[in-house]
Amino acid sequence: MNFRVVLCGATLLLASFSAVAEVYKWKDASGRTVYSDRPPAGAQAQKMDVRTGVAVAREASAPAVGQAVTPAAASAASLQDEAAQLNKKVEDYNRRMRADNCSRAKTNLERAEAAKPRSEAVLTTARKDVKEWCGS
């Protein structure tokens, strides 16, 4: 019961965040009225109050075509370096987890072999785990 109340409350809270999304209104080159969540590049647009449908007085515009949207310090090379570092961390983590799983699988196999009475189903599973995690 409590879980349902919390879930409903969280859903309503998230829905309220989307209700305050920014909407922009402007006329395109052919004179049609356009509405979007982003202002047009290099043109003026009215920011709309989504709750009432009334245009807000301030004007908004997106960066001109070719103008950087990302921070100046973030270049393609630094992003590639950061991605390479993160990929290396993931590979290192996966290598450590594989070694840990291999060690545990070997321990489980030793225990299954020493168990009395022996269970062939447990031994089969333990051998399969050693082969999967240790490659042998």
Short mmCIF file of N, CA, C and O in Angstrom, two decimals:
data_model
loop_
_atom_site.label_atom_id
_atom_site.label_comp_id
_atom_site.label_asym_id
_atom_site.label_seq_id
_atom_site.Cartn_x
_atom_site.Cartn_y
_atom_site.Cartn_z
N MET A 1 0.83 -1.19 0.00
CA MET A 1 0.00 0.00 0.00
C MET A 1 0.88 1.25 0.00
O MET A 1 0.68 2.14 -0.79
N ASN A 2 1.85 1.32 0.93
CA ASN A 2 2.75 2.47 1.02
C ASN A 2 3.55 2.66 -0.25
O ASN A 2 3.78 3.78 -0.68
N PHE A 3 3.98 1.55 -0.85
CA PHE A 3 4.77 1.61 -2.09
C PHE A 3 3.97 2.27 -3.21
O PHE A 3 4.49 3.07 -3.97
N ARG A 4 2.69 1.94 -3.28
CA ARG A 4 1.84 2.53 -4.32
C ARG A 4 1.70 4.04 -4.13
O ARG A 4 1.71 4.79 -5.10
N VAL A 5 1.58 4.47 -2.91
CA VAL A 5 1.45 5.90 -2.62
C VAL A 5 2.73 6.62 -3.02
O VAL A 5 2.69 7.68 -3.67
N VAL A 6 3.87 6.05 -2.67
CA VAL A 6 5.16 6.65 -3.02
C VAL A 6 5.32 6.68 -4.54
O VAL A 6 5.76 7.67 -5.11
N LEU A 7 4.97 5.58 -5.21
CA LEU A 7 5.07 5.52 -6.66
C LEU A 7 4.18 6.55 -7.34
O LEU A 7 4.62 7.25 -8.26
N CYS A 8 2.97 6.69 -6.87
CA CYS A 8 2.06 7.71 -7.43
C CYS A 8 2.60 9.11 -7.20
O CYS A 8 2.56 9.96 -8.08
N GLY A 9 3.12 9.36 -6.02
CA GLY A 9 3.68 10.68 -5.71
C GLY A 9 4.88 10.99 -6.59
O GLY A 9 5.01 12.10 -7.11
N ALA A 10 5.74 10.01 -6.78
CA ALA A 10 6.92 10.22 -7.64
C ALA A 10 6.51 10.47 -9.08
O ALA A 10 7.07 11.33 -9.76
N THR A 11 5.51 9.75 -9.55
CA THR A 11 5.01 9.95 -10.91
C THR A 11 4.44 11.35 -11.08
O THR A 11 4.71 12.02 -12.09
N LEU A 12 3.66 11.80 -10.12
CA LEU A 12 3.10 13.15 -10.20
C LEU A 12 4.19 14.21 -10.15
O LEU A 12 4.13 15.22 -10.87
N LEU A 13 5.20 13.99 -9.34
CA LEU A 13 6.30 14.94 -9.23
C LEU A 13 7.05 15.03 -10.57
O LEU A 13 7.34 16.12 -11.05
N LEU A 14 7.34 13.89 -11.17
CA LEU A 14 8.02 13.89 -12.46
C LEU A 14 7.16 14.53 -13.54
O LEU A 14 7.66 15.24 -14.40
N ALA A 15 5.87 14.29 -13.49
CA ALA A 15 4.98 14.89 -14.48
C ALA A 15 4.95 16.40 -14.34
O ALA A 15 4.86 17.13 -15.34
N SER A 16 5.06 16.90 -13.11
CA SER A 16 5.05 18.35 -12.92
C SER A 16 6.31 18.99 -13.48
O SER A 16 6.29 20.12 -13.96
N PHE A 17 7.44 18.27 -13.45
CA PHE A 17 8.67 18.81 -14.03
C PHE A 17 8.54 18.97 -15.53
O PHE A 17 8.98 19.94 -16.12
N SER A 18 7.91 18.00 -16.19
CA SER A 18 7.76 18.11 -17.64
C SER A 18 6.75 19.17 -18.02
O SER A 18 6.77 19.69 -19.12
N ALA A 19 5.87 19.54 -17.11
CA ALA A 19 4.86 20.54 -17.41
C ALA A 19 5.45 21.95 -17.47
O ALA A 19 4.82 22.85 -18.02
N VAL A 20 6.63 22.16 -16.95
CA VAL A 20 7.23 23.48 -16.98
C VAL A 20 8.33 23.57 -18.04
O VAL A 20 9.21 24.39 -17.96
N ALA A 21 8.26 22.71 -19.05
CA ALA A 21 9.25 22.73 -20.12
C ALA A 21 9.17 24.04 -20.88
O ALA A 21 8.12 24.66 -20.99
N GLU A 22 10.30 24.48 -21.40
CA GLU A 22 10.33 25.72 -22.17
C GLU A 22 9.81 25.48 -23.58
O GLU A 22 10.15 24.48 -24.20
N VAL A 23 8.99 26.39 -24.06
CA VAL A 23 8.47 26.32 -25.41
C VAL A 23 8.68 27.69 -26.05
O VAL A 23 8.44 28.72 -25.43
N TYR A 24 9.14 27.68 -27.28
CA TYR A 24 9.42 28.91 -28.01
C TYR A 24 8.50 29.00 -29.22
O TYR A 24 8.15 27.99 -29.84
N LYS A 25 8.13 30.24 -29.57
CA LYS A 25 7.23 30.50 -30.69
C LYS A 25 7.89 31.53 -31.60
O LYS A 25 8.41 32.53 -31.11
N TRP A 26 7.85 31.29 -32.92
CA TRP A 26 8.37 32.25 -33.90
C TRP A 26 7.75 31.98 -35.25
O TRP A 26 7.07 30.99 -35.45
N LYS A 27 7.97 32.90 -36.17
CA LYS A 27 7.49 32.76 -37.55
C LYS A 27 8.67 32.32 -38.41
O LYS A 27 9.75 32.89 -38.34
N ASP A 28 8.44 31.30 -39.25
CA ASP A 28 9.51 30.85 -40.14
C ASP A 28 9.54 31.70 -41.41
O ASP A 28 8.77 32.65 -41.54
N ALA A 29 10.42 31.35 -42.34
CA ALA A 29 10.60 32.14 -43.56
C ALA A 29 9.34 32.23 -44.40
O ALA A 29 9.11 33.23 -45.10
N SER A 30 8.48 31.22 -44.34
CA SER A 30 7.24 31.25 -45.13
C SER A 30 6.07 31.85 -44.37
O SER A 30 4.94 31.85 -44.84
N GLY A 31 6.32 32.37 -43.15
CA GLY A 31 5.28 33.05 -42.39
C GLY A 31 4.47 32.14 -41.48
O GLY A 31 3.54 32.60 -40.83
N ARG A 32 4.81 30.86 -41.43
CA ARG A 32 4.08 29.94 -40.56
C ARG A 32 4.56 30.09 -39.13
O ARG A 32 5.74 30.34 -38.88
N THR A 33 3.66 29.91 -38.17
CA THR A 33 4.02 29.96 -36.76
C THR A 33 4.60 28.61 -36.37
O THR A 33 4.02 27.57 -36.66
N VAL A 34 5.75 28.66 -35.72
CA VAL A 34 6.45 27.44 -35.31
C VAL A 34 6.59 27.44 -33.80
O VAL A 34 6.91 28.46 -33.20
N TYR A 35 6.34 26.26 -33.19
CA TYR A 35 6.53 26.06 -31.76
C TYR A 35 7.59 24.96 -31.59
O TYR A 35 7.56 23.95 -32.27
N SER A 36 8.51 25.17 -30.64
CA SER A 36 9.56 24.19 -30.43
C SER A 36 10.09 24.31 -29.00
O SER A 36 9.87 25.32 -28.34
N ASP A 37 10.80 23.27 -28.56
CA ASP A 37 11.43 23.32 -27.24
C ASP A 37 12.78 24.01 -27.29
O ASP A 37 13.40 24.25 -26.27
N ARG A 38 13.24 24.37 -28.50
CA ARG A 38 14.50 25.10 -28.68
C ARG A 38 14.25 26.30 -29.57
O ARG A 38 13.55 26.21 -30.55
N PRO A 39 14.88 27.42 -29.23
CA PRO A 39 14.70 28.60 -30.08
C PRO A 39 15.44 28.41 -31.41
O PRO A 39 16.37 27.61 -31.50
N PRO A 40 15.04 29.13 -32.45
CA PRO A 40 15.69 28.98 -33.75
C PRO A 40 17.09 29.58 -33.72
O PRO A 40 17.37 30.51 -32.97
N ALA A 41 17.97 29.06 -34.55
CA ALA A 41 19.33 29.57 -34.64
C ALA A 41 19.33 30.91 -35.35
O ALA A 41 18.82 31.05 -36.45
N GLY A 42 19.88 31.91 -34.72
CA GLY A 42 20.06 33.22 -35.33
C GLY A 42 18.78 34.01 -35.54
O GLY A 42 18.78 34.98 -36.29
N ALA A 43 17.68 33.65 -34.93
CA ALA A 43 16.43 34.39 -35.07
C ALA A 43 15.82 34.61 -33.69
O ALA A 43 16.15 33.92 -32.74
N GLN A 44 14.93 35.56 -33.61
CA GLN A 44 14.28 35.87 -32.34
C GLN A 44 13.04 35.00 -32.17
O GLN A 44 12.34 34.70 -33.13
N ALA A 45 12.78 34.60 -30.94
CA ALA A 45 11.60 33.79 -30.63
C ALA A 45 11.03 34.25 -29.30
O ALA A 45 11.74 34.79 -28.47
N GLN A 46 9.73 34.05 -29.15
CA GLN A 46 9.08 34.37 -27.88
C GLN A 46 9.07 33.12 -27.02
O GLN A 46 8.71 32.04 -27.48
N LYS A 47 9.47 33.29 -25.76
CA LYS A 47 9.38 32.16 -24.83
C LYS A 47 7.95 32.12 -24.30
O LYS A 47 7.43 33.13 -23.83
N MET A 48 7.30 30.96 -24.41
CA MET A 48 5.90 30.82 -24.03
C MET A 48 5.78 30.31 -22.60
O MET A 48 6.60 29.51 -22.15
N ASP A 49 4.75 30.77 -21.90
CA ASP A 49 4.40 30.22 -20.60
C ASP A 49 3.45 29.06 -20.88
O ASP A 49 2.30 29.26 -21.25
N VAL A 50 3.93 27.84 -20.75
CA VAL A 50 3.18 26.66 -21.16
C VAL A 50 1.91 26.49 -20.34
O VAL A 50 0.89 26.04 -20.85
N ARG A 51 1.92 26.89 -19.12
CA ARG A 51 0.75 26.70 -18.27
C ARG A 51 -0.43 27.56 -18.71
O ARG A 51 -1.56 27.12 -18.64
N THR A 52 -0.17 28.79 -19.16
CA THR A 52 -1.26 29.68 -19.53
C THR A 52 -1.38 29.91 -21.02
O THR A 52 -2.40 30.37 -21.50
N GLY A 53 -0.32 29.60 -21.78
CA GLY A 53 -0.34 29.81 -23.22
C GLY A 53 -0.07 31.25 -23.62
O GLY A 53 -0.22 31.62 -24.76
N VAL A 54 0.36 32.08 -22.66
CA VAL A 54 0.64 33.48 -22.94
C VAL A 54 2.14 33.66 -23.15
O VAL A 54 2.94 33.09 -22.42
N ALA A 55 2.50 34.45 -24.14
CA ALA A 55 3.92 34.68 -24.41
C ALA A 55 4.54 35.49 -23.30
O ALA A 55 3.96 36.45 -22.81
N VAL A 56 5.73 35.11 -22.89
CA VAL A 56 6.49 35.85 -21.89
C VAL A 56 7.17 36.99 -22.62
O VAL A 56 7.57 36.87 -23.76
N ALA A 57 7.35 38.11 -21.95
CA ALA A 57 7.86 39.31 -22.61
C ALA A 57 9.28 39.16 -23.14
O ALA A 57 9.61 39.75 -24.14
N ARG A 58 10.13 38.39 -22.49
CA ARG A 58 11.52 38.34 -22.93
C ARG A 58 11.69 37.55 -24.22
O ARG A 58 10.97 36.61 -24.49
N GLU A 59 12.68 37.92 -24.97
CA GLU A 59 12.99 37.27 -26.24
C GLU A 59 14.09 36.25 -26.01
O GLU A 59 14.88 36.36 -25.08
N ALA A 60 14.18 35.26 -26.87
CA ALA A 60 15.21 34.25 -26.75
C ALA A 60 15.69 33.86 -28.14
O ALA A 60 14.95 33.93 -29.10
N SER A 61 16.94 33.49 -28.23
CA SER A 61 17.45 32.98 -29.50
C SER A 61 18.55 31.96 -29.21
O SER A 61 19.20 32.01 -28.19
N ALA A 62 18.70 31.05 -30.14
CA ALA A 62 19.73 30.02 -30.01
C ALA A 62 21.03 30.56 -30.56
O ALA A 62 21.04 31.57 -31.26
N PRO A 63 22.13 29.92 -30.29
CA PRO A 63 23.40 30.35 -30.87
C PRO A 63 23.34 30.28 -32.39
O PRO A 63 22.64 29.45 -32.95
N ALA A 64 24.05 31.17 -33.04
CA ALA A 64 24.08 31.18 -34.49
C ALA A 64 24.72 29.90 -35.01
O ALA A 64 25.48 29.25 -34.30
N VAL A 65 24.41 29.55 -36.24
CA VAL A 65 24.96 28.35 -36.85
C VAL A 65 26.49 28.43 -36.81
O VAL A 65 27.08 29.46 -37.15
N GLY A 66 27.13 27.36 -36.41
CA GLY A 66 28.58 27.32 -36.33
C GLY A 66 29.13 27.77 -34.98
O GLY A 66 30.29 27.57 -34.69
N GLN A 67 28.30 28.39 -34.16
CA GLN A 67 28.75 28.84 -32.84
C GLN A 67 28.73 27.64 -31.89
O GLN A 67 27.80 26.85 -31.89
N ALA A 68 29.76 27.50 -31.10
CA ALA A 68 29.89 26.35 -30.21
C ALA A 68 28.83 26.39 -29.14
O ALA A 68 28.56 27.42 -28.55
N VAL A 69 28.22 25.24 -28.88
CA VAL A 69 27.23 25.12 -27.82
C VAL A 69 27.88 24.56 -26.56
O VAL A 69 27.49 24.86 -25.47
N THR A 70 28.95 23.76 -26.74
CA THR A 70 29.64 23.17 -25.60
C THR A 70 30.59 24.18 -24.99
O THR A 70 30.97 25.15 -25.64
N PRO A 71 31.01 23.99 -23.75
CA PRO A 71 31.96 24.90 -23.13
C PRO A 71 33.25 24.96 -23.95
O PRO A 71 33.66 23.99 -24.58
N ALA A 72 33.90 26.12 -23.94
CA ALA A 72 35.10 26.32 -24.75
C ALA A 72 36.21 25.35 -24.38
O ALA A 72 36.99 24.94 -25.23
N ALA A 73 36.27 24.96 -23.12
CA ALA A 73 37.36 24.09 -22.68
C ALA A 73 37.21 22.66 -23.18
O ALA A 73 38.17 21.90 -23.19
N ALA A 74 36.00 22.29 -23.56
CA ALA A 74 35.76 20.92 -23.99
C ALA A 74 35.99 20.81 -25.49
O ALA A 74 35.20 21.25 -26.28
N SER A 75 37.09 20.23 -25.86
CA SER A 75 37.39 20.04 -27.28
C SER A 75 37.22 18.57 -27.62
O SER A 75 37.13 17.72 -26.75
N ALA A 76 37.20 18.29 -28.90
CA ALA A 76 37.01 16.90 -29.34
C ALA A 76 38.14 16.01 -28.83
O ALA A 76 37.90 14.88 -28.41
N ALA A 77 39.36 16.52 -28.84
CA ALA A 77 40.49 15.72 -28.39
C ALA A 77 40.37 15.39 -26.90
O ALA A 77 40.63 14.25 -26.49
N SER A 78 39.99 16.36 -26.08
CA SER A 78 39.88 16.09 -24.65
C SER A 78 38.74 15.14 -24.36
O SER A 78 38.82 14.31 -23.45
N LEU A 79 37.66 15.20 -25.15
CA LEU A 79 36.55 14.27 -24.97
C LEU A 79 36.98 12.86 -25.35
O LEU A 79 36.62 11.88 -24.69
N GLN A 80 37.78 12.74 -26.41
CA GLN A 80 38.28 11.43 -26.81
C GLN A 80 39.22 10.86 -25.76
O GLN A 80 39.18 9.67 -25.45
N ASP A 81 40.06 11.72 -25.19
CA ASP A 81 40.97 11.28 -24.12
C ASP A 81 40.17 10.80 -22.90
O ASP A 81 40.49 9.77 -22.31
N GLU A 82 39.14 11.56 -22.56
CA GLU A 82 38.31 11.19 -21.42
C GLU A 82 37.61 9.86 -21.69
O GLU A 82 37.55 8.99 -20.81
N ALA A 83 37.11 9.67 -22.90
CA ALA A 83 36.45 8.41 -23.25
C ALA A 83 37.44 7.25 -23.18
O ALA A 83 37.10 6.16 -22.69
N ALA A 84 38.66 7.47 -23.66
CA ALA A 84 39.68 6.42 -23.62
C ALA A 84 40.01 6.05 -22.18
O ALA A 84 40.17 4.87 -21.85
N GLN A 85 40.13 7.05 -21.30
CA GLN A 85 40.42 6.79 -19.89
C GLN A 85 39.28 6.00 -19.23
O GLN A 85 39.52 5.07 -18.47
N LEU A 86 38.04 6.39 -19.54
CA LEU A 86 36.90 5.67 -18.97
C LEU A 86 36.83 4.24 -19.49
O LEU A 86 36.55 3.31 -18.73
N ASN A 87 37.11 4.05 -20.78
CA ASN A 87 37.13 2.70 -21.34
C ASN A 87 38.19 1.84 -20.67
O ASN A 87 37.97 0.66 -20.39
N LYS A 88 39.35 2.43 -20.39
CA LYS A 88 40.42 1.69 -19.70
C LYS A 88 39.98 1.30 -18.29
O LYS A 88 40.22 0.17 -17.86
N LYS A 89 39.32 2.21 -17.60
CA LYS A 89 38.83 1.90 -16.25
C LYS A 89 37.82 0.75 -16.30
O LYS A 89 37.83 -0.14 -15.44
N VAL A 90 36.94 0.77 -17.29
CA VAL A 90 35.95 -0.29 -17.42
C VAL A 90 36.63 -1.62 -17.71
O VAL A 90 36.29 -2.66 -17.12
N GLU A 91 37.61 -1.61 -18.61
CA GLU A 91 38.34 -2.85 -18.93
C GLU A 91 39.07 -3.38 -17.70
O GLU A 91 39.06 -4.59 -17.45
N ASP A 92 39.71 -2.51 -16.93
CA ASP A 92 40.41 -2.92 -15.71
C ASP A 92 39.43 -3.52 -14.70
O ASP A 92 39.71 -4.56 -14.08
N TYR A 93 38.30 -2.86 -14.54
CA TYR A 93 37.28 -3.35 -13.61
C TYR A 93 36.78 -4.73 -14.05
O TYR A 93 36.67 -5.64 -13.24
N ASN A 94 36.49 -4.88 -15.34
CA ASN A 94 36.02 -6.18 -15.85
C ASN A 94 37.07 -7.27 -15.66
O ASN A 94 36.74 -8.40 -15.32
N ARG A 95 38.35 -6.94 -15.86
CA ARG A 95 39.43 -7.90 -15.66
C ARG A 95 39.48 -8.34 -14.20
O ARG A 95 39.61 -9.54 -13.90
N ARG A 96 39.37 -7.38 -13.27
CA ARG A 96 39.39 -7.72 -11.84
C ARG A 96 38.18 -8.59 -11.46
O ARG A 96 38.31 -9.56 -10.71
N MET A 97 37.01 -8.24 -11.98
CA MET A 97 35.80 -9.01 -11.66
C MET A 97 35.90 -10.43 -12.22
O MET A 97 35.49 -11.39 -11.59
N ARG A 98 36.46 -10.57 -13.43
CA ARG A 98 36.63 -11.88 -14.04
C ARG A 98 37.58 -12.74 -13.18
O ARG A 98 37.31 -13.91 -12.93
N ALA A 99 38.69 -12.14 -12.73
CA ALA A 99 39.63 -12.87 -11.87
C ALA A 99 38.98 -13.27 -10.56
O ALA A 99 39.17 -14.39 -10.06
N ASP A 100 38.19 -12.37 -9.97
CA ASP A 100 37.49 -12.66 -8.72
C ASP A 100 36.48 -13.79 -8.93
O ASP A 100 36.40 -14.72 -8.12
N ASN A 101 35.72 -13.73 -10.01
CA ASN A 101 34.75 -14.77 -10.30
C ASN A 101 35.43 -16.12 -10.56
O ASN A 101 34.92 -17.17 -10.17
N CYS A 102 36.59 -16.09 -11.22
CA CYS A 102 37.36 -17.32 -11.47
C CYS A 102 37.79 -17.94 -10.13
O CYS A 102 37.62 -19.15 -9.91
N SER A 103 38.31 -17.10 -9.24
CA SER A 103 38.74 -17.59 -7.93
C SER A 103 37.58 -18.22 -7.16
O SER A 103 37.71 -19.30 -6.58
N ARG A 104 36.44 -17.57 -7.18
CA ARG A 104 35.27 -18.09 -6.47
C ARG A 104 34.76 -19.38 -7.11
O ARG A 104 34.36 -20.31 -6.41
N ALA A 105 34.81 -19.45 -8.43
CA ALA A 105 34.35 -20.66 -9.12
C ALA A 105 35.25 -21.84 -8.78
O ALA A 105 34.77 -22.96 -8.55
N LYS A 106 36.58 -21.61 -8.71
CA LYS A 106 37.51 -22.68 -8.34
C LYS A 106 37.26 -23.15 -6.90
O LYS A 106 37.29 -24.35 -6.62
N THR A 107 37.03 -22.20 -5.99
CA THR A 107 36.74 -22.55 -4.60
C THR A 107 35.46 -23.37 -4.52
O THR A 107 35.40 -24.38 -3.80
N ASN A 108 34.43 -22.97 -5.27
CA ASN A 108 33.17 -23.71 -5.27
C ASN A 108 33.36 -25.12 -5.81
O ASN A 108 32.78 -26.08 -5.29
N LEU A 109 34.19 -25.27 -6.85
CA LEU A 109 34.45 -26.59 -7.41
C LEU A 109 35.17 -27.47 -6.39
O LEU A 109 34.82 -28.65 -6.22
N GLU A 110 36.17 -26.92 -5.71
CA GLU A 110 36.89 -27.69 -4.69
C GLU A 110 35.94 -28.16 -3.59
O GLU A 110 36.00 -29.31 -3.14
N ARG A 111 35.05 -27.29 -3.17
CA ARG A 111 34.09 -27.66 -2.12
C ARG A 111 33.12 -28.72 -2.62
O ARG A 111 32.74 -29.62 -1.87
N ALA A 112 32.70 -28.58 -3.88
CA ALA A 112 31.76 -29.57 -4.44
C ALA A 112 32.42 -30.94 -4.56
O ALA A 112 31.78 -31.98 -4.34
N GLU A 113 33.71 -30.95 -4.92
CA GLU A 113 34.43 -32.22 -5.05
C GLU A 113 34.67 -32.87 -3.68
O GLU A 113 34.70 -34.10 -3.57
N ALA A 114 34.83 -32.04 -2.64
CA ALA A 114 35.10 -32.56 -1.30
C ALA A 114 33.82 -32.92 -0.54
O ALA A 114 33.88 -33.58 0.50
N ALA A 115 32.67 -32.51 -1.06
CA ALA A 115 31.40 -32.72 -0.35
C ALA A 115 31.05 -34.20 -0.28
O ALA A 115 31.32 -34.96 -1.19
N LYS A 116 30.42 -34.56 0.82
CA LYS A 116 29.92 -35.93 0.99
C LYS A 116 28.48 -35.83 1.42
O LYS A 116 28.20 -35.19 2.42
N PRO A 117 27.57 -36.39 0.75
CA PRO A 117 27.70 -37.07 -0.54
C PRO A 117 27.87 -36.06 -1.68
O PRO A 117 27.46 -34.91 -1.58
N ARG A 118 28.45 -36.53 -2.76
CA ARG A 118 28.67 -35.68 -3.93
C ARG A 118 27.38 -35.56 -4.74
O ARG A 118 26.66 -36.52 -4.91
N SER A 119 27.19 -34.38 -5.27
CA SER A 119 26.06 -34.14 -6.15
C SER A 119 26.61 -33.88 -7.55
O SER A 119 27.34 -32.91 -7.77
N GLU A 120 26.25 -34.74 -8.50
CA GLU A 120 26.74 -34.57 -9.87
C GLU A 120 26.21 -33.29 -10.49
O GLU A 120 26.90 -32.64 -11.27
N ALA A 121 25.02 -32.87 -10.14
CA ALA A 121 24.46 -31.63 -10.69
C ALA A 121 25.28 -30.42 -10.22
O ALA A 121 25.59 -29.51 -11.00
N VAL A 122 25.65 -30.42 -8.93
CA VAL A 122 26.45 -29.32 -8.38
C VAL A 122 27.84 -29.33 -9.00
O VAL A 122 28.39 -28.29 -9.37
N LEU A 123 28.44 -30.54 -9.14
CA LEU A 123 29.76 -30.64 -9.76
C LEU A 123 29.74 -30.15 -11.21
O LEU A 123 30.65 -29.44 -11.64
N THR A 124 28.70 -30.52 -11.94
CA THR A 124 28.58 -30.09 -13.34
C THR A 124 28.50 -28.58 -13.43
O THR A 124 29.17 -27.94 -14.25
N THR A 125 27.69 -27.98 -12.58
CA THR A 125 27.55 -26.52 -12.56
C THR A 125 28.86 -25.86 -12.17
O THR A 125 29.28 -24.86 -12.79
N ALA A 126 29.54 -26.39 -11.16
CA ALA A 126 30.81 -25.81 -10.70
C ALA A 126 31.87 -25.89 -11.79
O ALA A 126 32.63 -24.94 -12.01
N ARG A 127 31.94 -27.02 -12.50
CA ARG A 127 32.91 -27.15 -13.60
C ARG A 127 32.59 -26.18 -14.74
O ARG A 127 33.49 -25.59 -15.34
N LYS A 128 31.31 -26.03 -15.03
CA LYS A 128 30.90 -25.09 -16.08
C LYS A 128 31.28 -23.66 -15.70
O LYS A 128 31.78 -22.89 -16.52
N ASP A 129 31.11 -23.30 -14.42
CA ASP A 129 31.47 -21.95 -13.96
C ASP A 129 32.98 -21.71 -14.06
O ASP A 129 33.41 -20.63 -14.46
N VAL A 130 33.79 -22.73 -13.69
CA VAL A 130 35.25 -22.59 -13.80
C VAL A 130 35.63 -22.38 -15.26
O VAL A 130 36.45 -21.52 -15.59
N LYS A 131 35.04 -23.17 -16.15
CA LYS A 131 35.35 -23.04 -17.58
C LYS A 131 34.95 -21.65 -18.11
O LYS A 131 35.69 -21.02 -18.85
N GLU A 132 33.79 -21.16 -17.66
CA GLU A 132 33.32 -19.85 -18.13
C GLU A 132 34.19 -18.71 -17.62
O GLU A 132 34.56 -17.81 -18.39
N TRP A 133 34.53 -18.71 -16.33
CA TRP A 133 35.25 -17.59 -15.75
C TRP A 133 36.77 -17.69 -15.86
O TRP A 133 37.44 -16.67 -15.89
N CYS A 134 37.28 -18.91 -15.92
CA CYS A 134 38.73 -19.08 -15.95
C CYS A 134 39.25 -19.47 -17.33
O CYS A 134 40.46 -19.45 -17.57
N GLY A 135 38.36 -19.88 -18.19
CA GLY A 135 38.75 -20.25 -19.54
C GLY A 135 39.44 -21.60 -19.62
O GLY A 135 40.09 -21.90 -20.62
N SER A 136 39.32 -22.42 -18.59
CA SER A 136 39.95 -23.74 -18.65
C SER A 136 39.03 -24.79 -18.08
O SER A 136 38.14 -24.56 -17.38
#
